[in-house]
mmCIF file of C-alpha atoms in Angstrom:
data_model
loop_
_atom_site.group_PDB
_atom_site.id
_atom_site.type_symbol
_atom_site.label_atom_id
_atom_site.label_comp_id
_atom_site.label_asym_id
_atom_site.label_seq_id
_atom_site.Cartn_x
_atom_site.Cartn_y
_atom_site.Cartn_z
ATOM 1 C CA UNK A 1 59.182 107.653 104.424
ATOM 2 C CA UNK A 2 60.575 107.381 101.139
ATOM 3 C CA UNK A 3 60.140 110.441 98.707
ATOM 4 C CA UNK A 4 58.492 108.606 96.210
ATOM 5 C CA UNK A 5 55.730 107.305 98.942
ATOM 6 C CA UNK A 6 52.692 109.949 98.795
ATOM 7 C CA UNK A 7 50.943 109.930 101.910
ATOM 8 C CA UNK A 8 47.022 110.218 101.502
ATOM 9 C CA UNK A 9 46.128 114.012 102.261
ATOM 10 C CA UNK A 10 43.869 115.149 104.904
ATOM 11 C CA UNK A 11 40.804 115.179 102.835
ATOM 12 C CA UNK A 12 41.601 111.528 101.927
ATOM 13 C CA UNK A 13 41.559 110.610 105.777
ATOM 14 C CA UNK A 14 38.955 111.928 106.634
ATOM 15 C CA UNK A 15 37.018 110.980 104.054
ATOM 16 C CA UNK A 16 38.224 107.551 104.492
ATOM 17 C CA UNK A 17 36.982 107.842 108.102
ATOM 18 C CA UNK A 18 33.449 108.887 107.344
ATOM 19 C CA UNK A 19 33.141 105.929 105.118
ATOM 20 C CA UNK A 20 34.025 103.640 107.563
ATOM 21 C CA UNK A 21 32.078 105.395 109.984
ATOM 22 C CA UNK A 22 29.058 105.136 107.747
ATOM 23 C CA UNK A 23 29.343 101.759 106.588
ATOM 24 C CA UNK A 24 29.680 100.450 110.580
ATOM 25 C CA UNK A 25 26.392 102.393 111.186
ATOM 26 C CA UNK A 26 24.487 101.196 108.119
ATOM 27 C CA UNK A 27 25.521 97.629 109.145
ATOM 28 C CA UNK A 28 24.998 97.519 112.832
ATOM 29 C CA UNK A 29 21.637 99.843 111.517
ATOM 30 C CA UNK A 30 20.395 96.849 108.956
ATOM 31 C CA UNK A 31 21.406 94.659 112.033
ATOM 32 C CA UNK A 32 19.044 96.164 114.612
ATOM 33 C CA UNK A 33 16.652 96.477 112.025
ATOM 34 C CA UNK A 34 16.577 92.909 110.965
ATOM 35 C CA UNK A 35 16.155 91.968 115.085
ATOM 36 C CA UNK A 36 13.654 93.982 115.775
ATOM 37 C CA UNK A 37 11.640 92.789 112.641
ATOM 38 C CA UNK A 38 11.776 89.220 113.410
ATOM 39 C CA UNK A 39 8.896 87.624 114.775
ATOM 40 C CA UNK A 40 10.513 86.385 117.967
ATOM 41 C CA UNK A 41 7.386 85.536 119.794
ATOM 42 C CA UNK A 42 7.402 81.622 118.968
ATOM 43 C CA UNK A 43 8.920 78.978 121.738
ATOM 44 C CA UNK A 44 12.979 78.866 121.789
ATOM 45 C CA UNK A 45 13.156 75.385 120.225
ATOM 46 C CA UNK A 46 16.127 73.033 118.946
ATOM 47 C CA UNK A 47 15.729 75.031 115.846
ATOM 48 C CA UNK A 48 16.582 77.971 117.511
ATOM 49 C CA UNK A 49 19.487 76.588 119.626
ATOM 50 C CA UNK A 50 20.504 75.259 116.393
ATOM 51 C CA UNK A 51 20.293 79.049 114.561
ATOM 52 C CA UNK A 52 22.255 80.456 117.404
ATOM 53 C CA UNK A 53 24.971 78.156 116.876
ATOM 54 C CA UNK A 54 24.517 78.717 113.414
ATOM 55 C CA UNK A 55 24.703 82.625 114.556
ATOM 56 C CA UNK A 56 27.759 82.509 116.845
ATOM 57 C CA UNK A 57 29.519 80.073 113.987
ATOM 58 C CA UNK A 58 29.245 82.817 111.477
ATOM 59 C CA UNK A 59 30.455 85.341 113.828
ATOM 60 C CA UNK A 60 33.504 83.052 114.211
ATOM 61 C CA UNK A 61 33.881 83.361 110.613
ATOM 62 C CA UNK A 62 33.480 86.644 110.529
ATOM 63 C CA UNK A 63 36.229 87.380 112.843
ATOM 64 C CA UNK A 64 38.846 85.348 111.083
ATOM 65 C CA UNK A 65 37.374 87.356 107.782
ATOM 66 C CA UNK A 66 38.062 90.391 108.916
ATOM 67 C CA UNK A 67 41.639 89.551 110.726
ATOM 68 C CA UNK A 68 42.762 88.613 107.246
ATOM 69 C CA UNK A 69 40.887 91.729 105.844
ATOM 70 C CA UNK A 70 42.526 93.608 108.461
ATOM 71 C CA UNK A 71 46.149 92.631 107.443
ATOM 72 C CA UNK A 72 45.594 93.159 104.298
ATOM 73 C CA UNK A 73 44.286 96.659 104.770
ATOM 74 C CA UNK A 74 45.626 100.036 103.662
ATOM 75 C CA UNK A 75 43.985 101.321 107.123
ATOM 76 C CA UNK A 76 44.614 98.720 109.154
ATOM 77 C CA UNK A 77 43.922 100.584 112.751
ATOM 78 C CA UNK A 78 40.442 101.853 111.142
ATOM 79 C CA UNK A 79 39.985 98.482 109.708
ATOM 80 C CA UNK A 80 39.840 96.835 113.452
ATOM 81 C CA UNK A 81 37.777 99.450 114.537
ATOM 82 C CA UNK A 82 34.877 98.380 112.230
ATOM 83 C CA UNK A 83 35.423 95.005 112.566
ATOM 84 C CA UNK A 84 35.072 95.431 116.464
ATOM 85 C CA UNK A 85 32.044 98.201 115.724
ATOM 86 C CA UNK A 86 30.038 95.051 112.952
ATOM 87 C CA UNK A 87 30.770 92.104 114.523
ATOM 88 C CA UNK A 88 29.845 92.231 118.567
ATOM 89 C CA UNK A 89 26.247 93.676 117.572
ATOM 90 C CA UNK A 90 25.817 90.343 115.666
ATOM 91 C CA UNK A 91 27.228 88.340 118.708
ATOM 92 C CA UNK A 92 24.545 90.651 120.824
ATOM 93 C CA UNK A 93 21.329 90.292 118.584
ATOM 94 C CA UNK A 94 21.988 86.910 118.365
ATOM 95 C CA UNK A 95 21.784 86.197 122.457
ATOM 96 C CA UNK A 96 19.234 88.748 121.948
ATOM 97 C CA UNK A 97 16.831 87.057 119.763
ATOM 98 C CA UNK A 98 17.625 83.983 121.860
ATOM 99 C CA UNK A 99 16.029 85.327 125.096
ATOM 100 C CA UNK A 100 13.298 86.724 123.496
ATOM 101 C CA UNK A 101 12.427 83.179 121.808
ATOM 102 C CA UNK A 102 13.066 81.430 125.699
ATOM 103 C CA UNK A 103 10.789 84.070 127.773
ATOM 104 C CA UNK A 104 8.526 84.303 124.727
ATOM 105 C CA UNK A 105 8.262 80.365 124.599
ATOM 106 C CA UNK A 106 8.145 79.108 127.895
ATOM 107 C CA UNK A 107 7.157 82.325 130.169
ATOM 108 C CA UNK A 108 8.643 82.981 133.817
ATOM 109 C CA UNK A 109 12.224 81.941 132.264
ATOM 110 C CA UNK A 110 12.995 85.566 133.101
ATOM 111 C CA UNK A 111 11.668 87.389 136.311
ATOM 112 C CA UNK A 112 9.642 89.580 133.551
ATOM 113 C CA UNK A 113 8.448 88.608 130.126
ATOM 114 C CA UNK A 114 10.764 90.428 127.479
ATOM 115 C CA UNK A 115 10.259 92.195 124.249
ATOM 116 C CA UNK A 116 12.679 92.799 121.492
ATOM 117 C CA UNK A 117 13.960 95.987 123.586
ATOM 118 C CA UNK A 118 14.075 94.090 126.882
ATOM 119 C CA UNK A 119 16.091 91.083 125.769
ATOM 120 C CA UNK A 120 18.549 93.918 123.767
ATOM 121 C CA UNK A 121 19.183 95.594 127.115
ATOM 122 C CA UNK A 122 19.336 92.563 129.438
ATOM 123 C CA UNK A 123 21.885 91.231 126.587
ATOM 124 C CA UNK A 124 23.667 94.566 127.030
ATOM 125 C CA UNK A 125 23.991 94.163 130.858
ATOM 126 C CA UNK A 126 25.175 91.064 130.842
ATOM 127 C CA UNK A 127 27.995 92.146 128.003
ATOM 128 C CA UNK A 128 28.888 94.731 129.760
ATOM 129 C CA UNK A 129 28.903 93.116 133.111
ATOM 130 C CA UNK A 130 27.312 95.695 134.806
ATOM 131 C CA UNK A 131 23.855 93.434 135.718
ATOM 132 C CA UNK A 132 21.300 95.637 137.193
ATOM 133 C CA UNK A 133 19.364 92.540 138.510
ATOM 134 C CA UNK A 134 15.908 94.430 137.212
ATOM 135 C CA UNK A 135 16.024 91.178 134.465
ATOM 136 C CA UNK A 136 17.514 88.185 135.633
ATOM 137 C CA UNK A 137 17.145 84.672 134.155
ATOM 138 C CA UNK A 138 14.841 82.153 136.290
ATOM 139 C CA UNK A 139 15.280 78.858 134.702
ATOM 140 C CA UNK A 140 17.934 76.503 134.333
ATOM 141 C CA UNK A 141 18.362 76.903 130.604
ATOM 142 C CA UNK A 142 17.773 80.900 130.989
ATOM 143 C CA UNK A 143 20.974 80.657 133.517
ATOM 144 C CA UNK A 144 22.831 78.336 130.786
ATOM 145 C CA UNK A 145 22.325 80.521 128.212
ATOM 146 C CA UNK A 146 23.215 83.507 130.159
ATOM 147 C CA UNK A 147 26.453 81.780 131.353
ATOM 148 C CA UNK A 148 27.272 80.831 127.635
ATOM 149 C CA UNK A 149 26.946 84.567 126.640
ATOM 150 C CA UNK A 150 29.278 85.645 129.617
ATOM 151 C CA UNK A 151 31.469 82.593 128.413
ATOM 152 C CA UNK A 152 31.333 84.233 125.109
ATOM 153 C CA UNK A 153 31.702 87.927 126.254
ATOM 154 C CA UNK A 154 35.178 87.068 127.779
ATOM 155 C CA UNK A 155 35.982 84.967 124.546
ATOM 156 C CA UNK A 156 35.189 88.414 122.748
ATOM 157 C CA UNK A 157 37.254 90.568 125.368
ATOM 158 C CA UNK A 158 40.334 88.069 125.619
ATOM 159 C CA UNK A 159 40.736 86.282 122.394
ATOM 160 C CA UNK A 160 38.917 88.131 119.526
ATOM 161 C CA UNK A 161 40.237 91.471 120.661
ATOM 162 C CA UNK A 162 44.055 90.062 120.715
ATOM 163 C CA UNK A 163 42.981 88.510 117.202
ATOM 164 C CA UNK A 164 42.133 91.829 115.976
ATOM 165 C CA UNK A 165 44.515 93.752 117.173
ATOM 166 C CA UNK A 166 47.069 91.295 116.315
ATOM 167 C CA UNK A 167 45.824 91.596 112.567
ATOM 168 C CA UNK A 168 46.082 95.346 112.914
ATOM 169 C CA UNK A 169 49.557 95.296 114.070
ATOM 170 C CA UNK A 170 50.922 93.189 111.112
ATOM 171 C CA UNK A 171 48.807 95.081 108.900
ATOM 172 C CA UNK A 172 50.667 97.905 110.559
ATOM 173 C CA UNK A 173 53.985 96.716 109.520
ATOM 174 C CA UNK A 174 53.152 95.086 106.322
ATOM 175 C CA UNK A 175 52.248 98.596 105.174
ATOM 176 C CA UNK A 176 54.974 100.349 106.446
ATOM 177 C CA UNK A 177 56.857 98.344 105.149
ATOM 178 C CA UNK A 178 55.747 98.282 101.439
ATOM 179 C CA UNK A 179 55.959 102.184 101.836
ATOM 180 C CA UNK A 180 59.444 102.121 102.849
ATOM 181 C CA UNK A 181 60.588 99.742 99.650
ATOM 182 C CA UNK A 182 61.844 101.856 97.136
#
């Protein structure tokens, strides 16, 4: 590094990472929040179809917000990190909310009706591939939902991660090297 180039101090880092760190948790936090305050126990209707679309389009946007934000970014490796930590609870509350409407709205689309907490975790299973089979969808728009979320999770896995880390690696370099012009 040049001579001229002061690198942050220790104090600076880590106070840098506790803001981050705080401002993923107040946002996934307001997230959950806002989920489990919503009155989810009216029918899944083409409004709601149409507010998860709405829901996985602003993720979208999201993603290509924070990939620019990202390269842009003093911290670009802490950067992706909250960008990964904000933006796949809002892809998971939204499938969330959406199986709580369906079960809610037309019981028996699940093999048990769900709450806010049950539609979380079966979203979480699915996500994480791991599938219990204590939940599992009955219906054939239960099963297409379910199959666009695991669509989606491997969209999220494959493509958004190389997106982000993409944008973290050229934020890498762009910063090194502004610090290395003298």
């Amino acid at each position: 590094m040049d001579a001229g180039v002061k690198t942050p101090s220790r104090r600076t880092r880590r106070m840098l990472v506790l803001w981050t760190a705080l401002r993923t948790v107040v946002i996934t936090t307001c997230l959950l929040a806002a989920y489990f305050a919503a009155p989810l126990d009216k029918p899944f209707t083409l409004l709601s179809a149409v507010a998860l679309g709405f829901a996985l389009a602003a993720f979208g946007a999201l993603v290509a917000w924070q990939a620019r934000a990202i390269v842009r970014s003093p911290s670009p490796r802490l950067r992706t990190a909250e960008a990964l930590a904000t933006s796949v609870p809002l892809f998971l509350v939204a499938f969330a909310a959406s199986y709580c409407l369906m079960e809610n709205g037309m019981p028996g689309t699940f093999s048990e009706p769900l709450t806010h907490v049950d539609a979380l975790y079966f979203t979480m299973t699915v996500f994480s591939s791991v599938g219990f089979g204590d939940i599992v969808p009955r219906s054939q728009l239960a099963r297409t939902l379910t199959s666009a979320q695991m669509l989606g999770d491997l969209i999220i896995v494959g493509f958004v991660a190389k997106v982000l880390l993409g944008a973290m690696r050229r934020g890498v370099e762009r910063r090194d090297r502004e610090t290395d012009d003298p």
